[in-house]
Amino acid sequence: MSDSHSSTDARSADQRRPSQSILRHVAIGSVLFALVAVQPVAAQDSVVCSAEKLPGMVEGFFQITTTLGFIGLAVIWQADSLAEIFTASPEQKKRLKVHKRAALKSALILAVLGPLYTVVASIMGLPLGDCVNLTPW
């Protein structure tokens, strides 16, 4: 009886999850809709760029966020390295190495995100793409 009950639960769980193709179609449709919806806004004069201090504030916020992310990476990396010295279990050392790798990936994504947005926004004609430079260096 438990086998039939567990297979029924598995089938109901599969039915509740949407298929990947439906999710892919929805994602593509959302991106295309966003591109079409952005075009009329991009054709107008950029209110963001004409504001006095807004572009500088956006650039400063992104630079502070990126700097804090790199500082956080250094703190996490050093703390995990120190913890590795004092752990005896190979499983704990393995988890610390995985944590260090995750922190490094996050910092790399943070470093790539600003320049990527700057390039993509200028290609798409987004308001911030013309007047804000989000490269952290």
Short mmCIF file of C-alpha atoms in Angstrom, two decimals:
data_model
loop_
_atom_site.label_atom_id
_atom_site.label_comp_id
_atom_site.label_asym_id
_atom_site.label_seq_id
_atom_site.Cartn_x
_atom_site.Cartn_y
_atom_site.Cartn_z
CA MET A 1 0.00 0.00 0.00
CA SER A 2 2.85 2.39 0.74
CA ASP A 3 4.31 1.77 -2.75
CA SER A 4 1.09 2.78 -4.47
CA HIS A 5 0.75 5.77 -2.16
CA SER A 6 4.31 6.98 -2.86
CA SER A 7 3.90 6.55 -6.63
CA THR A 8 0.67 8.56 -6.45
CA ASP A 9 2.52 11.30 -4.57
CA ALA A 10 5.29 11.31 -7.17
CA ARG A 11 2.79 11.59 -10.02
CA SER A 12 0.93 14.43 -8.33
CA ALA A 13 4.24 16.24 -7.71
CA ASP A 14 5.14 15.85 -11.40
CA GLN A 15 1.78 17.22 -12.43
CA ARG A 16 2.16 20.26 -10.20
CA ARG A 17 5.51 21.25 -11.72
CA PRO A 18 5.25 22.98 -15.11
CA SER A 19 7.38 21.57 -17.86
CA GLN A 20 10.63 23.22 -18.88
CA SER A 21 9.39 24.04 -22.35
CA ILE A 22 6.47 26.04 -20.96
CA LEU A 23 8.81 27.94 -18.66
CA ARG A 24 11.20 28.57 -21.55
CA HIS A 25 8.38 29.93 -23.73
CA VAL A 26 7.17 32.19 -20.92
CA ALA A 27 10.71 33.50 -20.34
CA ILE A 28 11.28 34.20 -24.04
CA GLY A 29 7.88 35.86 -24.30
CA SER A 30 8.63 38.04 -21.27
CA VAL A 31 11.97 39.16 -22.71
CA LEU A 32 10.41 39.97 -26.08
CA PHE A 33 7.58 41.86 -24.39
CA ALA A 34 10.09 43.83 -22.32
CA LEU A 35 12.05 44.74 -25.46
CA VAL A 36 8.90 45.91 -27.23
CA ALA A 37 7.67 47.80 -24.17
CA VAL A 38 11.04 49.53 -23.70
CA GLN A 39 11.26 50.86 -27.27
CA PRO A 40 8.72 53.72 -26.82
CA VAL A 41 10.38 54.72 -23.55
CA ALA A 42 13.82 54.69 -25.14
CA ALA A 43 12.58 56.96 -27.92
CA GLN A 44 11.68 59.69 -25.42
CA ASP A 45 14.22 62.08 -23.96
CA SER A 46 16.01 60.46 -21.07
CA VAL A 47 14.65 61.84 -17.82
CA VAL A 48 17.30 59.93 -15.91
CA CYS A 49 20.19 61.55 -17.75
CA SER A 50 18.70 65.03 -17.52
CA ALA A 51 18.47 64.83 -13.72
CA GLU A 52 21.32 66.67 -12.03
CA LYS A 53 22.72 64.18 -9.56
CA LEU A 54 20.96 60.91 -10.40
CA PRO A 55 23.55 59.41 -12.80
CA GLY A 56 26.36 60.18 -10.35
CA MET A 57 24.38 58.67 -7.49
CA VAL A 58 23.73 55.47 -9.47
CA GLU A 59 27.42 55.18 -10.38
CA GLY A 60 28.47 55.82 -6.77
CA PHE A 61 26.00 53.28 -5.41
CA PHE A 62 27.24 50.63 -7.81
CA GLN A 63 30.89 51.36 -7.00
CA ILE A 64 30.20 51.16 -3.25
CA THR A 65 28.27 47.92 -3.68
CA THR A 66 31.03 46.38 -5.78
CA THR A 67 33.72 47.49 -3.33
CA LEU A 68 31.80 46.04 -0.39
CA GLY A 69 31.35 42.80 -2.35
CA PHE A 70 35.10 42.50 -2.90
CA ILE A 71 35.80 43.30 0.75
CA GLY A 72 33.25 40.65 1.72
CA LEU A 73 35.00 38.16 -0.55
CA ALA A 74 38.35 38.88 1.12
CA VAL A 75 36.85 38.51 4.61
CA ILE A 76 35.08 35.25 3.74
CA TRP A 77 38.16 33.87 1.99
CA GLN A 78 40.42 34.66 4.96
CA ALA A 79 37.91 33.35 7.52
CA ASP A 80 37.44 30.09 5.61
CA SER A 81 41.21 29.69 5.20
CA LEU A 82 41.69 30.21 8.93
CA ALA A 83 38.89 27.76 9.72
CA GLU A 84 40.50 25.18 7.41
CA ILE A 85 43.63 25.27 9.54
CA PHE A 86 41.74 24.35 12.70
CA THR A 87 39.42 21.69 11.26
CA ALA A 88 40.35 18.06 11.44
CA SER A 89 37.50 16.54 9.48
CA PRO A 90 37.96 16.19 5.71
CA GLU A 91 34.20 16.77 5.29
CA GLN A 92 34.44 20.15 7.02
CA LYS A 93 37.43 21.14 4.89
CA LYS A 94 35.50 20.16 1.78
CA ARG A 95 32.52 22.31 2.83
CA LEU A 96 34.82 25.27 3.51
CA LYS A 97 36.38 24.95 0.06
CA VAL A 98 32.92 24.85 -1.52
CA HIS A 99 31.99 27.97 0.46
CA LYS A 100 35.13 29.76 -0.73
CA ARG A 101 34.33 28.84 -4.33
CA ALA A 102 30.76 30.13 -3.96
CA ALA A 103 32.06 33.44 -2.58
CA LEU A 104 34.51 33.74 -5.48
CA LYS A 105 31.75 33.07 -8.02
CA SER A 106 29.57 35.74 -6.40
CA ALA A 107 32.38 38.30 -6.56
CA LEU A 108 33.08 37.48 -10.21
CA ILE A 109 29.41 37.90 -11.07
CA LEU A 110 29.41 41.21 -9.22
CA ALA A 111 32.47 42.38 -11.16
CA VAL A 112 30.98 41.37 -14.54
CA LEU A 113 27.45 42.64 -13.90
CA GLY A 114 28.17 46.38 -14.14
CA PRO A 115 30.13 46.39 -17.40
CA LEU A 116 27.67 43.92 -18.89
CA TYR A 117 24.73 46.15 -18.00
CA THR A 118 26.53 49.18 -19.39
CA VAL A 119 27.10 47.48 -22.75
CA VAL A 120 23.66 45.89 -22.97
CA ALA A 121 21.87 49.09 -21.90
CA SER A 122 23.65 51.14 -24.54
CA ILE A 123 22.87 48.54 -27.23
CA MET A 124 19.20 48.38 -26.21
CA GLY A 125 18.94 52.14 -25.85
CA LEU A 126 17.93 52.09 -22.19
CA PRO A 127 17.98 55.48 -20.42
CA LEU A 128 20.84 54.65 -18.07
CA GLY A 129 22.96 53.17 -20.85
CA ASP A 130 23.88 56.55 -22.30
CA CYS A 131 24.80 58.51 -19.20
CA VAL A 132 25.84 56.02 -16.51
CA ASN A 133 29.08 54.04 -16.50
CA LEU A 134 28.78 51.06 -14.15
CA THR A 135 32.29 49.69 -14.52
CA PRO A 136 33.74 49.51 -11.01
CA TRP A 137 37.27 50.53 -12.01
#
